[in-house]
mmCIF file of C-alpha atoms and ligand atoms in Angstrom:
data_model
loop_
_atom_site.group_PDB
_atom_site.id
_atom_site.type_symbol
_atom_site.label_atom_id
_atom_site.label_comp_id
_atom_site.label_asym_id
_atom_site.label_seq_id
_atom_site.Cartn_x
_atom_site.Cartn_y
_atom_site.Cartn_z
ATOM 1 C CA MET A 1 146.005 -179.766 -51.150
ATOM 2 C CA LEU A 2 147.957 -181.795 -53.713
ATOM 3 C CA LYS A 3 151.587 -182.547 -53.074
ATOM 4 C CA GLN A 4 153.896 -180.415 -55.169
ATOM 5 C CA VAL A 5 157.291 -180.868 -56.759
ATOM 6 C CA LEU A 6 159.488 -177.908 -55.873
ATOM 7 C CA GLY A 7 162.208 -176.567 -58.186
ATOM 8 C CA ILE A 8 165.007 -174.308 -56.941
ATOM 9 C CA ILE A 9 167.465 -172.374 -59.098
ATOM 10 C CA GLY A 10 170.697 -172.780 -57.140
ATOM 11 C CA GLY A 11 171.705 -175.661 -54.896
ATOM 12 C CA GLY A 12 174.168 -174.001 -52.509
ATOM 13 C CA GLN A 13 173.683 -173.693 -48.772
ATOM 14 C CA LEU A 14 170.396 -171.803 -49.114
ATOM 15 C CA GLY A 15 169.062 -174.496 -51.465
ATOM 16 C CA MET A 16 170.323 -177.099 -49.004
ATOM 17 C CA MET A 17 168.441 -175.608 -46.050
ATOM 18 C CA LEU A 18 165.314 -175.108 -48.207
ATOM 19 C CA THR A 19 165.538 -178.787 -49.191
ATOM 20 C CA GLU A 20 165.870 -179.816 -45.552
ATOM 21 C CA ALA A 21 162.789 -177.740 -44.696
ATOM 22 C CA ALA A 22 160.883 -179.258 -47.638
ATOM 23 C CA ARG A 23 161.682 -182.762 -46.439
ATOM 24 C CA LYS A 24 159.978 -181.932 -43.155
ATOM 25 C CA MET A 25 156.790 -181.101 -45.087
ATOM 26 C CA PRO A 26 156.184 -184.345 -47.009
ATOM 27 C CA GLU A 27 152.434 -183.803 -46.902
ATOM 28 C CA HIS A 28 152.900 -180.700 -49.085
ATOM 29 C CA ILE A 29 156.144 -181.181 -51.037
ATOM 30 C CA SER A 30 156.886 -184.569 -52.560
ATOM 31 C CA ASP A 31 160.196 -183.836 -54.232
ATOM 32 C CA VAL A 32 162.827 -181.121 -54.681
ATOM 33 C CA ILE A 33 164.850 -180.613 -57.873
ATOM 34 C CA VAL A 34 167.635 -178.015 -58.008
ATOM 35 C CA LEU A 35 169.599 -176.485 -60.876
ATOM 36 C CA ASP A 36 173.273 -176.004 -59.978
ATOM 37 C CA PRO A 37 176.551 -176.189 -61.930
ATOM 38 C CA ASN A 38 178.472 -178.114 -59.231
ATOM 39 C CA PRO A 39 177.781 -181.857 -59.273
ATOM 40 C CA ASN A 40 176.904 -183.107 -55.771
ATOM 41 C CA CYS A 41 175.984 -179.563 -54.701
ATOM 42 C CA SER A 42 174.998 -178.840 -51.086
ATOM 43 C CA ALA A 43 171.256 -179.222 -51.794
ATOM 44 C CA SER A 44 171.703 -182.601 -53.475
ATOM 45 C CA GLN A 45 173.523 -183.799 -50.355
ATOM 46 C CA ALA A 46 170.350 -182.940 -48.440
ATOM 47 C CA GLY A 47 168.288 -185.136 -50.756
ATOM 48 C CA ALA A 48 167.356 -182.877 -53.684
ATOM 49 C CA LYS A 49 167.528 -184.234 -57.225
ATOM 50 C CA GLN A 50 169.830 -182.129 -59.370
ATOM 51 C CA ILE A 51 170.036 -180.878 -62.926
ATOM 52 C CA VAL A 52 173.686 -179.977 -63.475
ATOM 53 C CA GLY A 53 173.773 -176.688 -65.367
ATOM 54 C CA ASP A 54 174.419 -172.980 -65.133
ATOM 55 C CA PHE A 55 171.876 -170.738 -63.376
ATOM 56 C CA LYS A 56 171.499 -168.775 -66.610
ATOM 57 C CA ASP A 57 171.323 -171.788 -68.963
ATOM 58 C CA ARG A 58 168.034 -171.275 -70.821
ATOM 59 C CA ASN A 59 167.524 -174.954 -71.712
ATOM 60 C CA ALA A 60 168.362 -176.117 -68.201
ATOM 61 C CA ILE A 61 165.944 -173.581 -66.635
ATOM 62 C CA LEU A 62 163.153 -174.608 -69.009
ATOM 63 C CA GLU A 63 163.871 -178.308 -68.378
ATOM 64 C CA LEU A 64 163.614 -177.669 -64.626
ATOM 65 C CA ALA A 65 160.409 -175.653 -65.118
ATOM 66 C CA SER A 66 158.827 -178.529 -67.058
ATOM 67 C CA LYS A 67 159.470 -180.937 -64.175
ATOM 68 C CA VAL A 68 158.164 -178.927 -61.225
ATOM 69 C CA ASP A 69 154.867 -177.506 -59.961
ATOM 70 C CA ILE A 70 156.468 -174.454 -58.419
ATOM 71 C CA LEU A 71 159.813 -172.820 -59.162
ATOM 72 C CA THR A 72 161.757 -170.579 -56.799
ATOM 73 C CA TYR A 73 165.366 -169.442 -56.480
ATOM 74 C CA GLU A 74 168.097 -169.141 -53.868
ATOM 75 C CA ILE A 75 170.309 -166.840 -55.929
ATOM 76 C CA GLU A 76 169.346 -163.589 -57.596
ATOM 77 C CA SER A 77 171.598 -163.949 -60.626
ATOM 78 C CA GLY A 78 169.235 -166.218 -62.595
ATOM 79 C CA ASP A 79 167.992 -165.042 -66.001
ATOM 80 C CA SER A 80 164.727 -163.193 -65.302
ATOM 81 C CA ALA A 81 163.814 -163.101 -69.022
ATOM 82 C CA VAL A 82 164.019 -166.904 -69.225
ATOM 83 C CA LEU A 83 162.087 -167.195 -65.956
ATOM 84 C CA LYS A 84 159.335 -165.087 -67.557
ATOM 85 C CA ILE A 85 159.156 -167.667 -70.360
ATOM 86 C CA ALA A 86 159.184 -170.466 -67.766
ATOM 87 C CA GLU A 87 155.962 -169.008 -66.332
ATOM 88 C CA SER A 88 154.106 -170.702 -69.215
ATOM 89 C CA LYS A 89 155.185 -174.076 -67.778
ATOM 90 C CA THR A 90 155.029 -173.562 -64.025
ATOM 91 C CA THR A 91 154.474 -171.048 -61.233
ATOM 92 C CA VAL A 92 157.615 -168.943 -60.694
ATOM 93 C CA THR A 93 157.837 -167.165 -57.363
ATOM 94 C CA PRO A 94 158.870 -164.510 -56.356
ATOM 95 C CA SER A 95 157.774 -163.140 -59.740
ATOM 96 C CA PRO A 96 160.405 -162.764 -62.483
ATOM 97 C CA GLU A 97 159.403 -159.101 -62.804
ATOM 98 C CA THR A 98 160.336 -158.538 -59.147
ATOM 99 C CA LEU A 99 163.623 -160.350 -59.762
ATOM 100 C CA ARG A 100 164.306 -158.152 -62.825
ATOM 101 C CA ILE A 101 163.854 -154.990 -60.768
ATOM 102 C CA ILE A 102 165.911 -156.245 -57.826
ATOM 103 C CA GLN A 103 168.772 -157.486 -60.027
ATOM 104 C CA ASP A 104 169.486 -153.935 -61.151
ATOM 105 C CA LYS A 105 170.440 -151.824 -58.113
ATOM 106 C CA PHE A 106 169.426 -148.619 -59.909
ATOM 107 C CA LEU A 107 165.989 -149.967 -60.885
ATOM 108 C CA GLN A 108 165.599 -151.370 -57.369
ATOM 109 C CA LYS A 109 166.337 -148.057 -55.655
ATOM 110 C CA SER A 110 164.189 -146.142 -58.175
ATOM 111 C CA PHE A 111 161.307 -148.546 -57.517
ATOM 112 C CA LEU A 112 161.603 -148.153 -53.743
ATOM 113 C CA ASN A 113 161.983 -144.366 -53.990
ATOM 114 C CA ASP A 114 158.933 -144.097 -56.287
ATOM 115 C CA ASN A 115 156.956 -146.033 -53.688
ATOM 116 C CA GLY A 116 157.938 -143.666 -50.893
ATOM 117 C CA ILE A 117 160.337 -146.103 -49.191
ATOM 118 C CA PRO A 118 163.484 -144.454 -47.755
ATOM 119 C CA VAL A 119 166.748 -145.264 -49.568
ATOM 120 C CA THR A 120 170.206 -143.711 -49.759
ATOM 121 C CA ASP A 121 170.529 -140.843 -52.284
ATOM 122 C CA PHE A 122 171.476 -142.291 -55.683
ATOM 123 C CA VAL A 123 171.898 -141.344 -59.355
ATOM 124 C CA GLU A 124 172.630 -143.136 -62.603
ATOM 125 C CA ILE A 125 176.110 -142.538 -64.067
ATOM 126 C CA ALA A 126 176.684 -142.586 -67.842
ATOM 127 C CA SER A 127 180.181 -141.133 -68.341
ATOM 128 C CA ILE A 128 183.175 -139.506 -66.654
ATOM 129 C CA GLY A 129 181.648 -136.067 -67.281
ATOM 130 C CA ASP A 130 178.426 -137.243 -65.714
ATOM 131 C CA LEU A 131 180.311 -138.610 -62.686
ATOM 132 C CA ARG A 132 182.313 -135.387 -62.262
ATOM 133 C CA LYS A 133 179.131 -133.337 -62.308
ATOM 134 C CA LYS A 134 176.930 -135.555 -60.119
ATOM 135 C CA ILE A 135 179.482 -136.333 -57.408
ATOM 136 C CA THR A 136 179.624 -132.659 -56.477
ATOM 137 C CA GLY A 137 176.005 -132.971 -55.326
ATOM 138 C CA PHE A 138 176.928 -135.813 -52.939
ATOM 139 C CA GLY A 139 180.427 -134.829 -51.818
ATOM 140 C CA TYR A 140 183.292 -137.187 -50.911
ATOM 141 C CA PRO A 141 183.435 -140.036 -50.130
ATOM 142 C CA ALA A 142 180.777 -141.477 -52.431
ATOM 143 C CA LEU A 143 180.201 -145.017 -53.634
ATOM 144 C CA LEU A 144 180.290 -145.955 -57.293
ATOM 145 C CA LYS A 145 178.436 -149.233 -57.794
ATOM 146 C CA ALA A 146 177.952 -151.689 -60.629
ATOM 147 C CA ARG A 147 174.204 -151.829 -61.252
ATOM 148 C CA ARG A 148 174.143 -155.570 -61.834
ATOM 149 C CA ASP A 149 175.854 -158.851 -60.925
ATOM 150 C CA ALA A 150 177.626 -157.557 -57.857
ATOM 151 C CA TYR A 151 177.469 -159.143 -54.451
ATOM 152 C CA ASP A 152 179.416 -159.143 -51.183
ATOM 153 C CA GLY A 153 180.539 -155.598 -51.995
ATOM 154 C CA ARG A 154 182.649 -156.701 -54.959
ATOM 155 C CA GLY A 155 180.896 -154.255 -57.247
ATOM 156 C CA ASN A 156 181.597 -151.121 -55.193
ATOM 157 C CA PHE A 157 184.311 -148.458 -55.385
ATOM 158 C CA LYS A 158 184.561 -145.848 -52.627
ATOM 159 C CA ILE A 159 185.695 -142.597 -54.223
ATOM 160 C CA LYS A 160 187.535 -140.543 -51.633
ATOM 161 C CA SER A 161 188.668 -137.585 -53.739
ATOM 162 C CA GLU A 162 188.526 -136.034 -57.183
ATOM 163 C CA ASN A 163 191.857 -137.739 -58.022
ATOM 164 C CA GLU A 164 190.158 -141.140 -57.966
ATOM 165 C CA LEU A 165 187.367 -140.403 -60.450
ATOM 166 C CA VAL A 166 189.081 -141.894 -63.477
ATOM 167 C CA SER A 167 190.409 -144.976 -61.706
ATOM 168 C CA ALA A 168 186.960 -145.571 -60.175
ATOM 169 C CA LEU A 169 185.337 -145.503 -63.587
ATOM 170 C CA ASN A 170 188.047 -147.713 -65.114
ATOM 171 C CA TYR A 171 187.616 -150.257 -62.306
ATOM 172 C CA PHE A 172 184.231 -151.181 -63.782
ATOM 173 C CA SER A 173 185.395 -151.417 -67.437
ATOM 174 C CA GLY A 174 182.248 -150.179 -69.120
ATOM 175 C CA LYS A 175 179.564 -151.760 -66.902
ATOM 176 C CA PRO A 176 176.350 -149.780 -66.237
ATOM 177 C CA LEU A 177 176.902 -147.769 -63.035
ATOM 178 C CA MET A 178 175.205 -145.776 -60.331
ATOM 179 C CA LEU A 179 176.523 -143.431 -57.658
ATOM 180 C CA GLU A 180 175.387 -143.387 -54.034
ATOM 181 C CA LYS A 181 175.858 -140.873 -51.294
ATOM 182 C CA PHE A 182 178.037 -142.420 -48.588
ATOM 183 C CA VAL A 183 176.018 -143.149 -45.457
ATOM 184 C CA ASP A 184 178.004 -142.745 -42.259
ATOM 185 C CA PHE A 185 175.815 -145.343 -40.595
ATOM 186 C CA LYS A 186 175.664 -146.373 -36.961
ATOM 187 C CA MET A 187 174.687 -149.940 -37.700
ATOM 188 C CA GLU A 188 173.780 -152.339 -40.501
ATOM 189 C CA VAL A 189 170.560 -154.236 -39.864
ATOM 190 C CA SER A 190 168.103 -156.419 -41.724
ATOM 191 C CA VAL A 191 164.570 -157.691 -41.625
ATOM 192 C CA ILE A 192 163.576 -161.087 -42.964
ATOM 193 C CA ALA A 193 160.094 -160.624 -44.350
ATOM 194 C CA ALA A 194 157.606 -162.937 -46.000
ATOM 195 C CA ARG A 195 154.446 -162.689 -48.030
ATOM 196 C CA ASN A 196 152.352 -165.703 -48.950
ATOM 197 C CA THR A 197 150.304 -166.214 -52.110
ATOM 198 C CA LYS A 198 147.222 -164.866 -50.309
ATOM 199 C CA GLY A 199 148.921 -161.566 -49.471
ATOM 200 C CA GLN A 200 149.547 -162.262 -45.773
ATOM 201 C CA ILE A 201 152.747 -160.492 -44.625
ATOM 202 C CA ALA A 202 154.988 -161.356 -41.664
ATOM 203 C CA THR A 203 158.333 -159.960 -40.516
ATOM 204 C CA TYR A 204 160.967 -161.372 -38.180
ATOM 205 C CA PRO A 205 162.393 -159.023 -35.541
ATOM 206 C CA LEU A 206 165.182 -156.656 -36.615
ATOM 207 C CA VAL A 207 168.720 -158.123 -36.496
ATOM 208 C CA GLU A 208 172.140 -156.471 -36.498
ATOM 209 C CA ASN A 209 174.752 -157.448 -39.087
ATOM 210 C CA ILE A 210 178.521 -157.176 -38.735
ATOM 211 C CA HIS A 211 180.472 -157.351 -41.997
ATOM 212 C CA GLU A 212 184.184 -157.939 -42.553
ATOM 213 C CA ASN A 213 185.670 -157.258 -45.991
ATOM 214 C CA ASN A 214 182.108 -156.693 -47.219
ATOM 215 C CA ILE A 215 181.076 -160.255 -46.274
ATOM 216 C CA LEU A 216 178.595 -160.944 -43.499
ATOM 217 C CA LYS A 217 180.490 -162.236 -40.480
ATOM 218 C CA MET A 218 177.951 -162.203 -37.694
ATOM 219 C CA THR A 219 174.253 -161.571 -37.102
ATOM 220 C CA ILE A 220 173.020 -160.497 -33.684
ATOM 221 C CA ALA A 221 169.366 -161.256 -33.004
ATOM 222 C CA PRO A 222 167.788 -159.002 -31.845
ATOM 223 C CA ALA A 223 169.572 -155.827 -33.019
ATOM 224 C CA ARG A 224 170.877 -153.561 -30.233
ATOM 225 C CA VAL A 225 168.618 -150.617 -31.069
ATOM 226 C CA THR A 226 165.756 -148.862 -29.321
ATOM 227 C CA LYS A 227 162.305 -150.359 -29.595
ATOM 228 C CA GLN A 228 161.285 -147.376 -31.697
ATOM 229 C CA VAL A 229 164.037 -148.003 -34.281
ATOM 230 C CA ALA A 230 163.179 -151.710 -34.441
ATOM 231 C CA LEU A 231 159.493 -150.963 -34.985
ATOM 232 C CA GLU A 232 160.272 -148.354 -37.643
ATOM 233 C CA ALA A 233 162.494 -150.819 -39.551
ATOM 234 C CA GLU A 234 159.863 -153.543 -39.348
ATOM 235 C CA LYS A 235 157.214 -151.073 -40.572
ATOM 236 C CA ILE A 236 159.377 -150.110 -43.560
ATOM 237 C CA ALA A 237 159.946 -153.810 -44.303
ATOM 238 C CA LYS A 238 156.180 -154.421 -44.296
ATOM 239 C CA GLU A 239 155.586 -151.450 -46.624
ATOM 240 C CA THR A 240 158.263 -152.847 -48.951
ATOM 241 C CA MET A 241 156.558 -156.241 -49.020
ATOM 242 C CA GLN A 242 153.295 -154.570 -49.943
ATOM 243 C CA VAL A 243 154.763 -153.115 -53.133
ATOM 244 C CA LEU A 244 156.911 -156.072 -54.280
ATOM 245 C CA HIS A 245 155.128 -158.717 -56.327
ATOM 246 C CA GLY A 246 155.231 -162.430 -55.735
ATOM 247 C CA ALA A 247 155.285 -164.677 -52.713
ATOM 248 C CA GLY A 248 158.294 -165.730 -50.689
ATOM 249 C CA VAL A 249 160.861 -164.665 -48.132
ATOM 250 C CA PHE A 250 162.913 -161.527 -48.786
ATOM 251 C CA GLY A 251 166.025 -160.281 -46.961
ATOM 252 C CA ILE A 252 165.800 -156.499 -46.568
ATOM 253 C CA GLU A 253 169.153 -154.907 -45.673
ATOM 254 C CA MET A 254 169.106 -151.463 -44.101
ATOM 255 C CA PHE A 255 171.305 -148.833 -42.482
ATOM 256 C CA VAL A 256 170.543 -147.141 -39.165
ATOM 257 C CA THR A 257 171.984 -143.640 -39.493
ATOM 258 C CA LYS A 258 173.593 -141.685 -36.664
ATOM 259 C CA GLN A 259 170.241 -139.872 -36.342
ATOM 260 C CA ASP A 260 168.402 -143.217 -35.991
ATOM 261 C CA LYS A 261 166.886 -142.934 -39.464
ATOM 262 C CA ILE A 262 166.327 -146.145 -41.436
ATOM 263 C CA LEU A 263 167.439 -146.350 -45.089
ATOM 264 C CA ILE A 264 167.133 -149.478 -47.216
ATOM 265 C CA ASN A 265 170.464 -150.515 -48.748
ATOM 266 C CA GLU A 266 169.281 -153.488 -50.748
ATOM 267 C CA ILE A 267 166.804 -156.305 -51.009
ATOM 268 C CA ALA A 268 167.471 -159.972 -51.690
ATOM 269 C CA PRO A 269 164.457 -161.756 -53.211
ATOM 270 C CA ARG A 270 165.244 -164.945 -51.310
ATOM 271 C CA VAL A 271 166.107 -166.461 -47.966
ATOM 272 C CA HIS A 272 169.073 -164.596 -46.545
ATOM 273 C CA ASN A 273 172.276 -165.271 -44.609
ATOM 274 C CA SER A 274 171.117 -162.889 -41.867
ATOM 275 C CA GLY A 275 168.115 -165.173 -41.302
ATOM 276 C CA HIS A 276 170.108 -168.306 -40.455
ATOM 277 C CA HIS A 277 169.658 -167.636 -36.724
ATOM 278 C CA THR A 278 165.987 -168.627 -37.179
ATOM 279 C CA LEU A 279 167.119 -172.270 -37.441
ATOM 280 C CA GLN A 280 167.358 -172.221 -33.633
ATOM 281 C CA SER A 281 165.995 -168.875 -32.435
ATOM 282 C CA SER A 282 162.492 -168.966 -33.818
ATOM 283 C CA LYS A 283 159.538 -171.300 -34.029
ATOM 284 C CA THR A 284 159.442 -171.063 -37.830
ATOM 285 C CA THR A 285 162.758 -171.069 -39.691
ATOM 286 C CA GLN A 286 163.094 -168.672 -42.620
ATOM 287 C CA PHE A 287 163.359 -171.761 -44.877
ATOM 288 C CA GLU A 288 160.042 -173.235 -43.733
ATOM 289 C CA GLN A 289 158.555 -169.733 -43.962
ATOM 290 C CA HIS A 290 159.604 -169.391 -47.593
ATOM 291 C CA LEU A 291 158.008 -172.727 -48.441
ATOM 292 C CA ARG A 292 154.840 -171.861 -46.507
ATOM 293 C CA ALA A 293 154.688 -168.550 -48.387
ATOM 294 C CA ILE A 294 155.081 -169.976 -51.882
ATOM 295 C CA ILE A 295 152.737 -172.939 -51.504
ATOM 296 C CA GLY A 296 150.044 -170.752 -49.964
ATOM 297 C CA LEU A 297 150.007 -171.961 -46.358
ATOM 298 C CA GLU A 298 149.419 -169.619 -43.426
ATOM 299 C CA LEU A 299 152.707 -167.968 -42.472
ATOM 300 C CA GLY A 300 154.388 -169.322 -39.332
ATOM 301 C CA ASP A 301 155.169 -167.572 -36.051
ATOM 302 C CA THR A 302 158.136 -165.189 -36.423
ATOM 303 C CA ALA A 303 158.722 -164.293 -32.767
ATOM 304 C CA LEU A 304 162.295 -164.555 -31.524
ATOM 305 C CA ILE A 305 162.215 -167.159 -28.756
ATOM 306 C CA HIS A 306 165.807 -166.667 -27.522
ATOM 307 C CA PRO A 307 168.508 -164.102 -28.303
ATOM 308 C CA THR A 308 170.949 -165.748 -30.712
ATOM 309 C CA ILE A 309 174.174 -164.941 -32.533
ATOM 310 C CA MET A 310 174.898 -166.437 -35.943
ATOM 311 C CA TYR A 311 178.574 -166.574 -36.923
ATOM 312 C CA ASN A 312 179.683 -167.399 -40.489
ATOM 313 C CA ILE A 313 182.526 -169.885 -40.941
ATOM 314 C CA LEU A 314 184.537 -168.632 -43.893
ATOM 315 C CA GLY A 315 187.419 -170.383 -45.634
ATOM 316 C CA PRO A 316 190.618 -169.042 -44.049
ATOM 317 C CA ASP A 317 193.042 -167.027 -46.165
ATOM 318 C CA GLY A 318 196.170 -168.817 -47.248
ATOM 319 C CA PHE A 319 194.933 -172.197 -48.372
ATOM 320 C CA GLN A 320 192.622 -173.807 -50.865
ATOM 321 C CA GLY A 321 191.556 -177.438 -50.950
ATOM 322 C CA LYS A 322 190.082 -180.195 -48.823
ATOM 323 C CA TYR A 323 189.701 -179.264 -45.172
ATOM 324 C CA LYS A 324 188.691 -180.675 -41.827
ATOM 325 C CA MET A 325 186.703 -179.163 -38.990
ATOM 326 C CA PRO A 326 187.280 -179.647 -35.274
ATOM 327 C CA ASP A 327 184.523 -181.565 -33.504
ATOM 328 C CA ILE A 328 183.015 -179.189 -30.968
ATOM 329 C CA LYS A 329 180.154 -180.041 -28.673
ATOM 330 C CA MET A 330 178.786 -177.428 -26.332
ATOM 331 C CA ASP A 331 175.432 -176.510 -24.839
ATOM 332 C CA ASN A 332 173.333 -174.197 -27.002
ATOM 333 C CA PHE A 333 175.919 -174.291 -29.809
ATOM 334 C CA TYR A 334 174.695 -175.447 -33.219
ATOM 335 C CA LEU A 335 177.220 -175.955 -36.007
ATOM 336 C CA LYS A 336 175.903 -176.234 -39.539
ATOM 337 C CA MET A 337 178.336 -177.107 -42.317
ATOM 338 C CA TYR A 338 177.282 -176.913 -45.959
ATOM 339 C CA GLY A 339 179.032 -180.013 -47.294
ATOM 340 C CA LYS A 340 181.390 -178.075 -49.564
ATOM 341 C CA GLU A 341 184.362 -180.256 -50.452
ATOM 342 C CA GLU A 342 186.960 -177.543 -50.798
ATOM 343 C CA SER A 343 187.809 -174.481 -48.789
ATOM 344 C CA LYS A 344 188.696 -171.256 -50.605
ATOM 345 C CA PRO A 345 189.621 -167.962 -48.947
ATOM 346 C CA GLN A 346 186.426 -166.251 -47.705
ATOM 347 C CA ARG A 347 184.151 -169.021 -49.023
ATOM 348 C CA LYS A 348 181.072 -169.583 -46.862
ATOM 349 C CA LEU A 349 181.626 -173.145 -45.568
ATOM 350 C CA GLY A 350 179.145 -173.149 -42.706
ATOM 351 C CA HIS A 351 177.892 -171.193 -39.727
ATOM 352 C CA PHE A 352 177.142 -171.666 -36.084
ATOM 353 C CA ASN A 353 174.338 -170.368 -33.929
ATOM 354 C CA LEU A 354 174.881 -169.671 -30.258
ATOM 355 C CA VAL A 355 171.599 -169.436 -28.376
ATOM 356 C CA ASP A 356 170.944 -167.748 -25.032
ATOM 357 C CA ALA A 357 168.548 -170.559 -24.160
ATOM 358 C CA ASP A 358 168.102 -169.606 -20.495
ATOM 359 C CA ASP A 359 167.996 -165.872 -21.223
ATOM 360 C CA THR A 360 170.871 -165.334 -18.779
ATOM 361 C CA LEU A 361 173.771 -164.223 -20.989
ATOM 362 C CA GLY A 362 172.260 -161.284 -22.818
ATOM 363 C CA ILE A 363 173.822 -160.084 -26.056
ATOM 364 C CA SER A 364 177.061 -159.038 -24.315
ATOM 365 C CA GLY A 365 177.432 -162.509 -22.766
ATOM 366 C CA LEU A 366 176.721 -164.154 -26.119
ATOM 367 C CA LEU A 367 179.319 -161.919 -27.792
ATOM 368 C CA GLU A 368 181.911 -162.882 -25.187
ATOM 369 C CA SER A 369 181.243 -166.592 -25.747
ATOM 370 C CA VAL A 370 181.374 -166.177 -29.532
ATOM 371 C CA SER A 371 184.756 -164.477 -29.312
ATOM 372 C CA THR A 372 186.244 -167.544 -27.575
ATOM 373 C CA ILE A 373 184.406 -170.160 -29.698
ATOM 374 C CA LYS A 374 185.249 -168.602 -33.051
ATOM 375 C CA ASP A 375 188.944 -169.318 -32.691
ATOM 376 C CA LYS A 376 188.179 -173.014 -32.120
ATOM 377 C CA VAL A 377 185.857 -173.413 -35.102
ATOM 378 C CA VAL A 378 188.408 -172.905 -37.844
ATOM 379 C CA PRO A 379 188.638 -175.121 -40.923
ATOM 380 C CA SER A 380 192.195 -176.431 -41.438
ATOM 381 C CA SER A 381 193.948 -178.333 -44.239
ATOM 382 C CA THR A 382 193.705 -182.130 -43.994
HETATM 383 P P1 AMP B 401 176.226 -153.615 -51.310
HETATM 384 O O1 AMP B 401 176.859 -154.763 -52.037
HETATM 385 O O2 AMP B 401 175.827 -152.508 -52.200
HETATM 386 O O3 AMP B 401 175.132 -154.045 -50.385
HETATM 387 O O4 AMP B 401 177.347 -153.032 -50.341
HETATM 388 C C1 AMP B 401 178.146 -153.829 -49.533
HETATM 389 C C2 AMP B 401 178.488 -153.061 -48.271
HETATM 390 O O5 AMP B 401 179.008 -151.777 -48.596
HETATM 391 C C3 AMP B 401 177.298 -152.780 -47.372
HETATM 392 O O6 AMP B 401 177.023 -153.881 -46.515
HETATM 393 C C4 AMP B 401 177.783 -151.560 -46.617
HETATM 394 O O7 AMP B 401 178.669 -151.938 -45.578
HETATM 395 C C5 AMP B 401 178.574 -150.813 -47.649
HETATM 396 N N1 AMP B 401 177.736 -149.802 -48.351
HETATM 397 C C6 AMP B 401 176.923 -149.997 -49.411
HETATM 398 N N2 AMP B 401 176.299 -148.871 -49.781
HETATM 399 C C7 AMP B 401 176.729 -147.910 -48.928
HETATM 400 C C8 AMP B 401 176.465 -146.510 -48.796
HETATM 401 N N3 AMP B 401 175.647 -145.845 -49.626
HETATM 402 N N4 AMP B 401 177.105 -145.849 -47.784
HETATM 403 C C9 AMP B 401 177.943 -146.494 -46.945
HETATM 404 N N5 AMP B 401 178.252 -147.797 -47.032
HETATM 405 C C10 AMP B 401 177.654 -148.507 -48.008
#
């Protein structure tokens, strides 16, 4: 097989770890070029060439497309219409049509629902009258969501009573909206799934995700659920991969309800924060898996070798600017920083993985260790 030049829209931490994986496959990928607005972005620090430009900049996307054999993305906010045009110059994967559907939460849920995949109850909302009428079918609380360009929960408003209807609508100042029934879930979980260009599908074992302020804080691999729940979630993830077009790794976020039912919350058409544990816990990292999928190699082994907890290092509240990190060395502890120059409150600066390498700690032992380590791994002002 000829060596390929890989293009990535976005050069943040996901682009960085994709670049690192690509550099371990020199027989297949000769070069990586990323498009990112921040000069010296994380991916360029890992050896990618960079076009400095916005993710939605038509000329920059087309310039990137003309330089690469295969184009993928690490963010879902790229311009899918421009990516469709870019398909005349290069292979874009996952397909821009899949990206277009996923970018709009209402289209995404409609697509899944139409394909018989379980999702939370949802409806489109056009006006205050519409909201008043439709919310009675769901009851309070219910979640009003921006259909597009919302991540880390910033596009959601939890409506607790009729008194909040107007302020909820005003919060979104005219953006297209949808309403979801509130799920009183037992646990948030996800499956990292892959499909290669030949249609082969593989899923990693189900993991458990703990969020704080709507941002992922910690991933526990494997999820603390029954075998039956884990198998059901992995089955739903496989069915989802069968209906989505294009090759690559997808992060499929789900709820486990109090009745142990699985509902998909949302899909990311890219490598995912809840898959970072695979850097140490699995034979094939999610980053290598994505590359294997898009260049048409056999998918790698997804078995979880050791239980692992991934903990996100977020910029602390209260300061912004250059920061330093304590130097911590410990058995089975793997710190990964993303090379970001400045800390901002809640910014993802890095993560660590703690691995139960001897299979002696169990998840409860890992959790205990994480709770002592996390207070030592705190970025501070220089
Ligand atoms: P989202 O950005 O839509 O994925 O939502 C961010 C977070 O809001 C999720 O991780 C959940 O914790 C919560 N959430 C989203 N949708 C629902 C729902 N229908 N019911 C309950 N919680 C939800």
